[in-house]
CSV table of C-alpha atoms in Angstrom, one decimal:
chain,number,residue,atom,x,y,z
O,165,UNK,CA,0.3,-43.7,-65.8
O,166,UNK,CA,1.1,-40.1,-65.2
O,167,UNK,CA,-0.1,-38.2,-62.1
O,168,UNK,CA,-0.5,-34.6,-63.0
O,169,UNK,CA,-0.2,-33.2,-59.4
O,170,UNK,CA,0.6,-35.2,-56.3
O,171,UNK,CA,-1.0,-33.5,-53.2
O,172,UNK,CA,0.6,-34.3,-49.8
O,173,UNK,CA,-0.1,-33.1,-46.3
O,174,UNK,CA,2.7,-33.2,-43.7
O,175,UNK,CA,1.6,-33.0,-40.0
O,176,UNK,CA,4.4,-31.3,-38.1
O,177,UNK,CA,6.8,-28.5,-39.2
O,178,UNK,CA,9.9,-29.5,-37.2
O,179,UNK,CA,13.0,-30.8,-38.9
O,180,UNK,CA,11.4,-34.1,-39.7
O,181,UNK,CA,8.5,-32.6,-41.5
O,182,UNK,CA,10.5,-30.0,-43.4
O,183,UNK,CA,13.1,-32.5,-44.5
O,184,UNK,CA,10.4,-34.8,-45.7
O,185,UNK,CA,8.7,-32.0,-47.7
O,186,UNK,CA,12.0,-30.9,-49.3
O,187,UNK,CA,13.1,-34.4,-50.2
O,188,UNK,CA,9.6,-35.1,-51.6
O,189,UNK,CA,9.8,-32.0,-53.8
O,190,UNK,CA,13.2,-33.1,-55.1
O,191,UNK,CA,12.1,-36.6,-55.7
O,192,UNK,CA,9.0,-35.6,-57.8
O,193,UNK,CA,11.2,-33.5,-60.0
O,194,UNK,CA,13.3,-36.6,-60.8
O,195,UNK,CA,10.3,-38.7,-61.9
O,196,UNK,CA,8.5,-38.0,-65.2
O,197,UNK,CA,5.5,-40.1,-64.1
O,198,UNK,CA,4.5,-37.3,-61.6
O,199,UNK,CA,4.0,-33.9,-63.1
O,200,UNK,CA,4.2,-31.7,-59.9
O,201,UNK,CA,3.7,-31.8,-56.2
O,202,UNK,CA,1.8,-29.6,-53.8
O,203,UNK,CA,2.7,-30.0,-50.1
O,204,UNK,CA,0.9,-28.5,-47.2
O,205,UNK,CA,2.9,-28.4,-44.0
O,206,UNK,CA,0.6,-28.3,-40.9
O,207,UNK,CA,1.9,-27.2,-37.5
O,208,UNK,CA,0.1,-26.9,-34.2
O,209,UNK,CA,2.2,-23.8,-33.2
O,210,UNK,CA,2.0,-20.5,-35.0
O,211,UNK,CA,5.7,-20.7,-36.0
O,212,UNK,CA,7.7,-23.4,-37.8
O,213,UNK,CA,10.8,-25.4,-36.8
O,214,UNK,CA,9.5,-27.4,-33.9
O,215,UNK,CA,12.4,-28.9,-31.9
O,216,UNK,CA,14.8,-26.3,-33.2
O,217,UNK,CA,12.7,-23.4,-31.9
O,218,UNK,CA,11.3,-25.1,-28.7
O,219,UNK,CA,13.7,-27.9,-27.8
O,220,UNK,CA,17.3,-26.6,-28.2
O,221,UNK,CA,18.8,-24.5,-25.4
O,222,UNK,CA,19.1,-20.8,-26.2
O,223,UNK,CA,22.9,-20.8,-25.7
O,224,UNK,CA,23.3,-23.2,-28.7
O,225,UNK,CA,23.6,-20.8,-31.7
O,226,UNK,CA,25.6,-23.4,-33.7
O,227,UNK,CA,22.8,-26.0,-33.5
O,228,UNK,CA,20.2,-23.3,-34.1
O,229,UNK,CA,22.0,-22.5,-37.3
O,230,UNK,CA,20.1,-25.5,-38.8
O,231,UNK,CA,17.2,-23.0,-38.9
O,232,UNK,CA,19.0,-21.3,-41.8
O,233,UNK,CA,18.8,-24.4,-44.0
O,234,UNK,CA,15.3,-25.2,-43.0
O,235,UNK,CA,14.3,-21.6,-43.8
O,236,UNK,CA,15.8,-22.0,-47.3
O,237,UNK,CA,13.7,-25.1,-47.9
O,238,UNK,CA,10.5,-23.4,-47.1
O,239,UNK,CA,11.3,-20.0,-48.6
O,240,UNK,CA,11.8,-21.1,-52.2
O,241,UNK,CA,9.7,-19.0,-54.6
O,242,UNK,CA,7.1,-20.7,-56.8
O,243,UNK,CA,8.4,-21.9,-60.1
O,244,UNK,CA,7.4,-20.0,-63.2
O,245,UNK,CA,3.8,-20.7,-64.0
O,246,UNK,CA,3.1,-22.3,-60.7
O,247,UNK,CA,0.0,-21.1,-58.8
O,248,UNK,CA,1.6,-21.4,-55.3
O,249,UNK,CA,4.7,-22.5,-53.5
O,250,UNK,CA,5.6,-26.1,-53.7
O,251,UNK,CA,5.6,-26.3,-49.9
O,252,UNK,CA,3.0,-24.2,-48.1
O,253,UNK,CA,3.2,-23.6,-44.3
O,254,UNK,CA,-0.1,-23.7,-42.4
O,255,UNK,CA,0.6,-22.9,-38.7
O,256,UNK,CA,-1.6,-22.7,-35.5
O,257,UNK,CA,-3.6,-25.7,-36.8
O,258,UNK,CA,-3.8,-28.8,-34.6
O,259,UNK,CA,-4.8,-32.0,-36.4
O,260,UNK,CA,-7.4,-33.7,-34.3
O,261,UNK,CA,-8.7,-30.4,-33.0
O,262,UNK,CA,-9.0,-27.9,-35.8
O,263,UNK,CA,-9.2,-30.5,-38.6
O,264,UNK,CA,-9.5,-34.3,-38.4
O,265,UNK,CA,-6.9,-36.6,-39.9
O,266,UNK,CA,-9.7,-38.2,-41.9
O,267,UNK,CA,-10.5,-34.7,-43.4
O,268,UNK,CA,-6.9,-34.4,-44.5
O,269,UNK,CA,-6.9,-37.8,-46.1
O,270,UNK,CA,-10.0,-36.8,-48.1
O,271,UNK,CA,-8.1,-33.8,-49.5
O,272,UNK,CA,-4.6,-35.3,-50.3
O,273,UNK,CA,-3.2,-38.3,-52.0
O,274,UNK,CA,-1.0,-38.9,-49.0
O,275,UNK,CA,-0.4,-37.7,-45.4
O,276,UNK,CA,2.9,-37.9,-43.6
O,277,UNK,CA,2.9,-37.8,-39.8
O,278,UNK,CA,5.9,-36.0,-38.4
O,279,UNK,CA,4.7,-35.0,-35.0
O,280,UNK,CA,7.8,-36.0,-33.1
O,281,UNK,CA,7.9,-36.7,-29.3
O,282,UNK,CA,7.0,-33.9,-27.0
O,283,UNK,CA,6.4,-35.6,-23.6
O,284,UNK,CA,8.9,-37.1,-21.1
O,285,UNK,CA,9.3,-40.8,-20.8
O,286,UNK,CA,8.0,-42.1,-17.5
O,287,UNK,CA,10.2,-43.0,-14.6
O,288,UNK,CA,8.4,-45.5,-12.4
O,289,UNK,CA,9.9,-45.0,-8.9
O,290,UNK,CA,8.3,-44.0,-5.6
O,291,UNK,CA,8.0,-40.2,-5.1
O,292,UNK,CA,8.2,-39.3,-8.8
O,293,UNK,CA,5.0,-37.3,-8.5
O,294,UNK,CA,6.1,-35.2,-5.5
O,295,UNK,CA,6.0,-31.4,-6.0
O,296,UNK,CA,9.5,-30.5,-7.1
O,297,UNK,CA,9.8,-33.5,-9.4
O,298,UNK,CA,9.8,-32.3,-13.0
O,299,UNK,CA,10.0,-33.6,-16.5
O,300,UNK,CA,12.9,-32.2,-18.5
O,301,UNK,CA,10.7,-31.6,-21.5
O,302,UNK,CA,8.5,-29.2,-19.5
O,303,UNK,CA,11.6,-27.2,-18.2
O,304,UNK,CA,13.0,-27.1,-21.8
O,305,UNK,CA,9.7,-25.8,-23.1
O,306,UNK,CA,9.7,-23.1,-20.4
O,307,UNK,CA,13.2,-21.8,-21.1
O,308,UNK,CA,12.6,-21.9,-24.8
O,309,UNK,CA,9.4,-19.8,-24.6
O,310,UNK,CA,6.9,-22.4,-25.7
O,311,UNK,CA,3.5,-20.7,-25.8
O,312,UNK,CA,1.6,-23.5,-24.1
O,313,UNK,CA,3.5,-23.7,-20.8
O,314,UNK,CA,3.3,-21.4,-17.8
O,315,UNK,CA,5.4,-18.2,-17.9
O,316,UNK,CA,7.0,-18.8,-14.5
O,317,UNK,CA,9.1,-21.7,-13.2
O,318,UNK,CA,9.9,-22.5,-9.5
O,319,UNK,CA,13.6,-22.1,-9.0
O,320,UNK,CA,13.8,-22.0,-5.1
O,321,UNK,CA,15.9,-25.1,-4.8
O,322,UNK,CA,19.6,-24.7,-4.0
O,323,UNK,CA,20.5,-28.3,-4.7
O,324,UNK,CA,19.1,-30.0,-7.8
O,325,UNK,CA,19.3,-33.5,-9.3
O,326,UNK,CA,19.1,-34.2,-13.0
O,327,UNK,CA,18.6,-37.8,-14.0
O,328,UNK,CA,20.0,-38.8,-17.4
O,329,UNK,CA,23.2,-39.1,-19.4
O,330,UNK,CA,22.1,-37.6,-22.7
O,331,UNK,CA,22.4,-34.1,-24.3
O,332,UNK,CA,19.0,-33.0,-22.8
O,333,UNK,CA,20.3,-33.7,-19.3
O,334,UNK,CA,23.4,-31.6,-20.1
O,335,UNK,CA,21.3,-28.8,-21.5
O,336,UNK,CA,19.1,-28.8,-18.4
O,337,UNK,CA,22.1,-28.9,-16.0
O,338,UNK,CA,23.9,-26.2,-17.9
O,339,UNK,CA,20.9,-23.8,-17.9
O,340,UNK,CA,20.4,-24.4,-14.2
O,341,UNK,CA,24.0,-23.9,-13.3
O,342,UNK,CA,24.7,-20.9,-15.6
O,343,UNK,CA,24.3,-17.4,-14.3
O,344,UNK,CA,21.4,-15.6,-16.0
O,345,UNK,CA,23.7,-12.6,-16.9
O,346,UNK,CA,25.6,-15.0,-19.3
O,347,UNK,CA,22.3,-15.7,-21.2
O,348,UNK,CA,21.4,-12.1,-21.8
O,349,UNK,CA,22.8,-12.1,-25.4
O,350,UNK,CA,20.8,-15.2,-26.4
O,351,UNK,CA,17.2,-15.4,-27.6
O,352,UNK,CA,16.0,-16.4,-24.2
O,353,UNK,CA,12.6,-14.8,-23.5
O,354,UNK,CA,12.5,-12.0,-21.0
O,355,UNK,CA,10.3,-13.8,-18.6
O,356,UNK,CA,12.8,-16.7,-18.5
O,357,UNK,CA,15.7,-14.4,-18.0
O,358,UNK,CA,13.9,-12.9,-15.0
O,359,UNK,CA,13.2,-16.3,-13.6
O,360,UNK,CA,16.8,-17.5,-13.9
O,361,UNK,CA,18.1,-14.2,-12.3
O,362,UNK,CA,16.1,-15.1,-9.1
O,363,UNK,CA,17.3,-18.8,-9.1
O,364,UNK,CA,18.7,-20.0,-5.7
O,365,UNK,CA,20.7,-22.9,-7.2
O,366,UNK,CA,24.2,-23.6,-6.0
O,367,UNK,CA,24.7,-27.3,-6.8
O,368,UNK,CA,23.5,-29.3,-9.8
O,369,UNK,CA,24.0,-33.1,-9.7
O,370,UNK,CA,23.7,-35.1,-13.0
O,371,UNK,CA,23.2,-38.8,-12.5
O,372,UNK,CA,23.7,-41.7,-15.0
O,373,UNK,CA,23.0,-45.4,-14.2
O,374,UNK,CA,25.9,-46.4,-16.5
O,375,UNK,CA,29.6,-45.5,-16.4
O,376,UNK,CA,31.6,-42.8,-18.2
O,377,UNK,CA,32.2,-45.1,-21.2
O,378,UNK,CA,28.5,-45.3,-21.8
O,379,UNK,CA,27.6,-41.6,-21.9
O,380,UNK,CA,25.2,-40.5,-24.7
O,381,UNK,CA,26.4,-36.9,-24.9
O,382,UNK,CA,28.1,-35.4,-27.9
O,383,UNK,CA,31.6,-33.9,-27.5
O,384,UNK,CA,30.6,-30.3,-28.2
O,385,UNK,CA,27.8,-30.5,-25.6
O,386,UNK,CA,30.2,-31.9,-23.0
O,387,UNK,CA,33.0,-29.5,-23.7
O,388,UNK,CA,30.6,-26.5,-23.2
O,389,UNK,CA,30.2,-27.5,-19.6
O,390,UNK,CA,33.9,-26.7,-19.0
O,391,UNK,CA,33.5,-23.2,-20.3
O,392,UNK,CA,30.6,-22.1,-18.0
O,393,UNK,CA,31.7,-19.1,-16.0
O,394,UNK,CA,31.9,-19.3,-12.2
O,395,UNK,CA,30.9,-23.0,-12.1
O,396,UNK,CA,33.2,-25.8,-10.8
O,397,UNK,CA,32.8,-29.3,-12.2
O,398,UNK,CA,33.1,-32.0,-9.6
O,399,UNK,CA,33.8,-35.7,-10.4
O,400,UNK,CA,34.3,-38.8,-8.3
O,401,UNK,CA,37.5,-40.7,-9.1
O,402,UNK,CA,35.8,-43.9,-8.0
O,403,UNK,CA,33.5,-43.6,-11.0
O,404,UNK,CA,36.4,-43.9,-13.4
O,405,UNK,CA,38.1,-47.1,-12.1
O,406,UNK,CA,38.9,-49.3,-15.0
O,407,UNK,CA,37.9,-46.7,-17.6
O,408,UNK,CA,40.6,-46.4,-20.4
O,409,UNK,CA,40.0,-43.6,-23.0
O,410,UNK,CA,42.4,-45.4,-25.4
O,411,UNK,CA,40.0,-48.4,-25.4
O,412,UNK,CA,36.9,-46.3,-26.2
O,413,UNK,CA,34.6,-47.7,-28.9
O,414,UNK,CA,34.9,-44.7,-31.1
O,415,UNK,CA,36.7,-41.4,-31.5
O,416,UNK,CA,33.9,-39.3,-30.2
O,417,UNK,CA,33.8,-41.3,-26.9
O,418,UNK,CA,37.6,-41.2,-26.7
O,419,UNK,CA,37.5,-37.4,-26.9
O,420,UNK,CA,34.8,-37.2,-24.2
O,421,UNK,CA,36.6,-39.5,-21.8
O,422,UNK,CA,39.7,-37.3,-22.2
O,423,UNK,CA,37.6,-34.3,-21.5
O,424,UNK,CA,36.2,-35.9,-18.3
O,425,UNK,CA,39.6,-37.0,-17.2
O,426,UNK,CA,41.0,-33.5,-17.7
O,427,UNK,CA,38.3,-32.1,-15.3
O,428,UNK,CA,39.3,-34.6,-12.6
O,429,UNK,CA,42.6,-32.9,-12.3
O,430,UNK,CA,41.2,-29.4,-12.1
O,431,UNK,CA,41.6,-27.7,-8.8
O,432,UNK,CA,38.5,-26.1,-7.2
O,433,UNK,CA,38.2,-22.4,-8.0
O,434,UNK,CA,35.8,-21.6,-5.2
O,435,UNK,CA,33.1,-20.9,-7.7
O,436,UNK,CA,29.7,-19.8,-6.5
O,437,UNK,CA,28.0,-22.8,-8.3
O,438,UNK,CA,29.0,-26.4,-8.7
O,439,UNK,CA,28.1,-29.0,-11.3
O,440,UNK,CA,28.5,-32.6,-10.1
O,441,UNK,CA,28.7,-35.5,-12.6
O,442,UNK,CA,27.9,-38.9,-11.1
O,443,UNK,CA,28.0,-42.3,-12.8
O,444,UNK,CA,26.9,-45.8,-11.8
O,445,UNK,CA,23.8,-44.4,-10.0
O,446,UNK,CA,20.3,-46.0,-10.7
O,447,UNK,CA,17.4,-44.0,-9.2
O,448,UNK,CA,15.2,-46.0,-6.8
O,449,UNK,CA,13.2,-43.4,-4.9
O,450,UNK,CA,12.6,-39.7,-4.6
O,451,UNK,CA,12.1,-38.9,-1.0
O,452,UNK,CA,10.1,-36.3,0.9
O,453,UNK,CA,6.9,-35.8,2.9
O,454,UNK,CA,5.1,-33.1,1.0
O,455,UNK,CA,7.6,-32.2,-1.6
O,456,UNK,CA,11.1,-33.3,-2.8
O,457,UNK,CA,13.6,-33.5,0.0
O,458,UNK,CA,16.1,-36.0,-1.4
O,459,UNK,CA,16.8,-38.8,-3.8
O,460,UNK,CA,18.1,-42.3,-3.3
O,461,UNK,CA,20.2,-44.3,-5.7
O,462,UNK,CA,21.4,-47.9,-6.0
O,463,UNK,CA,25.1,-47.9,-6.8
O,464,UNK,CA,25.7,-50.0,-9.9
O,465,UNK,CA,28.5,-51.8,-11.6
O,466,UNK,CA,28.8,-53.6,-15.0
O,467,UNK,CA,28.1,-57.3,-15.2
O,468,UNK,CA,29.8,-59.7,-17.6
O,469,UNK,CA,27.8,-58.2,-20.5
O,470,UNK,CA,28.5,-54.6,-19.5
O,471,UNK,CA,25.0,-53.9,-18.2
O,472,UNK,CA,24.7,-52.0,-15.0
O,473,UNK,CA,23.5,-54.0,-12.0
O,474,UNK,CA,23.0,-53.0,-8.3
O,475,UNK,CA,26.0,-53.6,-6.0
O,476,UNK,CA,23.9,-53.5,-2.9
O,477,UNK,CA,25.2,-50.0,-1.9
O,478,UNK,CA,22.7,-47.2,-1.6
O,479,UNK,CA,23.5,-43.5,-1.8
O,480,UNK,CA,21.3,-40.6,-0.8
O,481,UNK,CA,21.5,-37.0,-1.7
O,482,UNK,CA,19.7,-34.0,-0.2
O,483,UNK,CA,18.1,-32.1,-3.1
O,484,UNK,CA,15.0,-30.0,-3.3
O,485,UNK,CA,14.2,-30.6,-7.0
O,486,UNK,CA,14.6,-33.4,-9.4
O,487,UNK,CA,14.6,-33.1,-13.2
O,488,UNK,CA,14.0,-36.3,-15.2
O,489,UNK,CA,15.8,-36.3,-18.5
O,490,UNK,CA,15.6,-40.0,-19.4
O,491,UNK,CA,14.1,-39.6,-22.9
O,492,UNK,CA,11.0,-38.5,-24.7
O,493,UNK,CA,7.7,-40.2,-25.6
O,494,UNK,CA,5.8,-39.9,-28.9
O,495,UNK,CA,2.8,-37.7,-29.4
O,496,UNK,CA,-0.4,-39.6,-30.5
O,497,UNK,CA,-2.2,-38.3,-33.5
O,498,UNK,CA,-6.0,-38.6,-33.3
O,499,UNK,CA,-7.2,-40.9,-35.9
O,500,UNK,CA,-3.9,-42.9,-36.3
O,501,UNK,CA,-2.8,-46.0,-34.6
O,502,UNK,CA,-0.4,-45.8,-31.7
O,503,UNK,CA,2.1,-48.2,-30.1
O,504,UNK,CA,1.7,-47.4,-26.4
O,505,UNK,CA,4.8,-49.3,-25.4
O,506,UNK,CA,7.2,-47.6,-27.9
O,507,UNK,CA,5.4,-44.3,-28.2
O,508,UNK,CA,5.4,-44.5,-32.0
O,509,UNK,CA,2.9,-44.9,-34.9
O,510,UNK,CA,3.1,-48.5,-36.0
O,511,UNK,CA,4.8,-48.6,-39.3
O,512,UNK,CA,7.1,-50.5,-41.6
O,513,UNK,CA,9.9,-48.3,-43.0
O,514,UNK,CA,7.6,-45.3,-42.8
O,515,UNK,CA,4.4,-46.9,-44.2
O,516,UNK,CA,1.8,-46.7,-41.4
O,517,UNK,CA,0.2,-50.0,-40.4
O,518,UNK,CA,-3.4,-50.5,-39.5
O,519,UNK,CA,-4.8,-52.7,-36.7
O,520,UNK,CA,-4.6,-55.8,-38.8
O,521,UNK,CA,-1.0,-55.2,-39.7
O,522,UNK,CA,-1.7,-54.1,-43.3
O,523,UNK,CA,-0.6,-50.8,-44.8
O,524,UNK,CA,-2.9,-47.8,-44.3
O,525,UNK,CA,-2.8,-46.7,-47.9
O,526,UNK,CA,-1.6,-43.1,-48.3
O,527,UNK,CA,-0.5,-42.7,-44.6
O,528,UNK,CA,3.2,-42.4,-43.7
O,529,UNK,CA,5.4,-41.4,-40.8
O,530,UNK,CA,8.8,-39.9,-40.4
O,531,UNK,CA,11.1,-38.7,-37.5
O,532,UNK,CA,10.7,-39.6,-33.9
O,533,UNK,CA,7.0,-40.6,-34.3
O,534,UNK,CA,8.2,-43.2,-36.8
O,535,UNK,CA,11.4,-44.6,-35.1
O,536,UNK,CA,11.2,-43.4,-31.5
O,537,UNK,CA,13.1,-40.5,-29.8
O,538,UNK,CA,16.6,-41.6,-30.7
O,539,UNK,CA,19.3,-40.1,-32.9
O,540,UNK,CA,20.4,-36.5,-33.6
O,541,UNK,CA,18.7,-34.0,-35.8
O,542,UNK,CA,20.9,-35.0,-38.7
O,543,UNK,CA,19.5,-38.6,-38.6
O,544,UNK,CA,16.1,-37.2,-39.5
O,545,UNK,CA,17.1,-36.5,-43.1
O,546,UNK,CA,18.0,-40.1,-43.9
O,547,UNK,CA,14.9,-41.2,-42.1
O,548,UNK,CA,12.7,-38.9,-44.2
O,549,UNK,CA,14.5,-40.2,-47.4
O,550,UNK,CA,13.3,-43.7,-46.6
O,551,UNK,CA,9.7,-42.6,-46.0
O,552,UNK,CA,9.6,-40.4,-49.1
O,553,UNK,CA,11.0,-43.2,-51.2
O,554,UNK,CA,8.1,-45.4,-50.4
O,555,UNK,CA,5.5,-42.6,-50.9
O,556,UNK,CA,6.9,-41.8,-54.4
O,557,UNK,CA,7.0,-45.5,-55.3
O,558,UNK,CA,3.4,-45.9,-54.2
O,559,UNK,CA,2.4,-42.9,-56.3
O,560,UNK,CA,4.2,-44.3,-59.3
O,561,UNK,CA,2.5,-47.7,-58.8
O,562,UNK,CA,-0.9,-46.0,-58.8
O,563,UNK,CA,-1.9,-47.3,-55.4
O,564,UNK,CA,-2.7,-43.8,-53.8
O,565,UNK,CA,-6.3,-42.9,-54.0
O,566,UNK,CA,-7.2,-39.6,-55.6
O,567,UNK,CA,-8.5,-36.9,-53.2
O,568,UNK,CA,-12.3,-36.9,-52.9
O,569,UNK,CA,-12.5,-33.3,-51.9
O,570,UNK,CA,-10.9,-30.9,-54.4
O,571,UNK,CA,-11.4,-27.6,-52.5
O,572,UNK,CA,-8.5,-25.8,-50.9
O,573,UNK,CA,-8.1,-26.8,-47.3
O,574,UNK,CA,-7.7,-23.1,-46.4
O,575,UNK,CA,-11.4,-22.7,-47.4
O,576,UNK,CA,-12.4,-25.2,-44.7
O,577,UNK,CA,-10.2,-23.5,-42.1
O,578,UNK,CA,-11.6,-20.1,-43.0
O,579,UNK,CA,-15.1,-21.5,-42.7
O,580,UNK,CA,-14.3,-22.7,-39.2
O,581,UNK,CA,-12.7,-19.3,-38.4
O,582,UNK,CA,-9.4,-21.0,-37.6
O,583,UNK,CA,-6.7,-18.4,-37.0
O,584,UNK,CA,-4.1,-20.2,-39.1
O,585,UNK,CA,-0.7,-18.6,-39.9
O,586,UNK,CA,1.2,-18.7,-43.1
O,587,UNK,CA,4.8,-18.5,-44.3
O,588,UNK,CA,4.5,-14.8,-44.9
O,589,UNK,CA,3.2,-14.5,-41.4
O,590,UNK,CA,6.2,-16.3,-40.0
O,591,UNK,CA,8.5,-13.9,-42.0
O,592,UNK,CA,6.6,-11.0,-40.2
O,593,UNK,CA,7.0,-12.6,-36.8
O,594,UNK,CA,10.7,-13.4,-37.5
O,595,UNK,CA,11.3,-9.8,-38.4
O,596,UNK,CA,9.5,-8.6,-35.3
O,597,UNK,CA,11.5,-10.8,-33.0
O,598,UNK,CA,14.8,-9.7,-34.6
O,599,UNK,CA,13.8,-6.0,-34.2
O,600,UNK,CA,13.1,-6.6,-30.5
O,601,UNK,CA,16.5,-8.1,-30.2
O,602,UNK,CA,18.2,-5.1,-31.9
O,603,UNK,CA,16.4,-2.7,-29.6
O,604,UNK,CA,17.1,-4.6,-26.4
O,605,UNK,CA,19.4,-3.2,-23.8
O,606,UNK,CA,21.6,-6.3,-24.3
O,607,UNK,CA,21.6,-6.7,-28.1
O,608,UNK,CA,20.5,-10.1,-29.2
O,609,UNK,CA,19.8,-11.9,-32.4
O,610,UNK,CA,16.1,-12.0,-31.5
O,611,UNK,CA,13.8,-11.8,-28.5
O,612,UNK,CA,11.1,-14.5,-28.7
O,613,UNK,CA,7.5,-13.6,-28.6
O,614,UNK,CA,6.0,-16.2,-26.2
O,615,UNK,CA,2.2,-15.7,-26.1
O,616,UNK,CA,0.4,-17.7,-28.8
O,617,UNK,CA,-2.2,-14.9,-29.5
O,618,UNK,CA,0.5,-12.3,-29.8
O,619,UNK,CA,2.4,-14.5,-32.3
O,620,UNK,CA,-0.8,-14.9,-34.3
O,621,UNK,CA,-1.6,-11.2,-34.2
O,622,UNK,CA,1.8,-10.3,-35.5
O,623,UNK,CA,1.6,-13.0,-38.2
O,624,UNK,CA,-2.0,-12.2,-39.3
O,625,UNK,CA,-3.0,-8.8,-37.9
O,626,UNK,CA,-6.8,-8.7,-37.1
O,627,UNK,CA,-7.5,-12.4,-37.6
O,628,UNK,CA,-8.3,-12.9,-33.9
O,629,UNK,CA,-10.8,-10.0,-33.9
O,630,UNK,CA,-12.6,-10.5,-37.1
């Protein structure tokens, strides 16, 4: 059986969604049983790229270079004779608010959920809800200019704790410790730059409950800490007892342990800010009467299996703010099942499962909403390949139901006066932000437009006032 045109909706235009769309387009070309594919990529924000635009620190231009390859995937011109692009970007549309998942499933052979994980994982200790206790995801969203968070951030604390031993913890710590003047050439929004310039921070403490041999950083992230101007890195020799870089499990860890050891021998420079890296610390309580005044940890040590267990020693630190960077939690999609414990859509290799454990025909998942918030951006591509493989196999087997609504989904959005954005609109916004960067006193690659309405107005002039 030959399917003339496979119509697929992807919910989420971050790396997971874009990789899935690109791989699906390539897969369809390789199968004669499917004539063509039309993919609509829905995004709740006016601009594409998700985690790359709103989850990566602004002083990471190398990682943001991934945008170039994602851009190429979406910017491909329609093939000769085609009525539209293979992948169509539809931004500023939230599934569950502007259009229901059920309405998408009526209009497409298949829907792929690629919504990622936007919220912080919970830390269940006393005092976690005190003013001055923050989720890292919220802070990252602020310094990356996410349109749906406040424009200001309280930076009155002089001593700050960051809980976590992954790359997000390092990003948060580096941005807090770094002088704002050293971020002026990045794409950091002007309101964020102004906030960081008024920061009172002098000491940033990063805590991990495991030892140096169990860090979840990447070598480049760790090395960057050593290059931050006017910041001394402080380590406790006691944390490194019995740690042998030569016995590291892999080359990456070996490099990082050598980096940490090199910092132990660095003399203090008398820098105006200090970044303290602590290991074998498990948080037990955030202390304070009306707001954060300190944090208490149980000192840990490895048991026979290597797991960290309390030693009985308790350590306390005077801090005025705590940032929790212990992981992310998946974002529920209205109309789809959700595993509350794992924060994912229940699925088997990307095929979404219903309440009874059977496949929801035509519904798939990829990225962090599929496997949980683990792995680097590069892992997303292989993850999408698995999901797309099953979707194409289902299409070839004829198990996907034909759409029952043939009208273009944009007609429905127009009828509802939804101010959706398009790929051409993103190109206009992108050009506008780059022009702002070129005209800035401190020349930048771009200056981000933060406000949602302003992004939409630049992308589709007049759509908000029609």
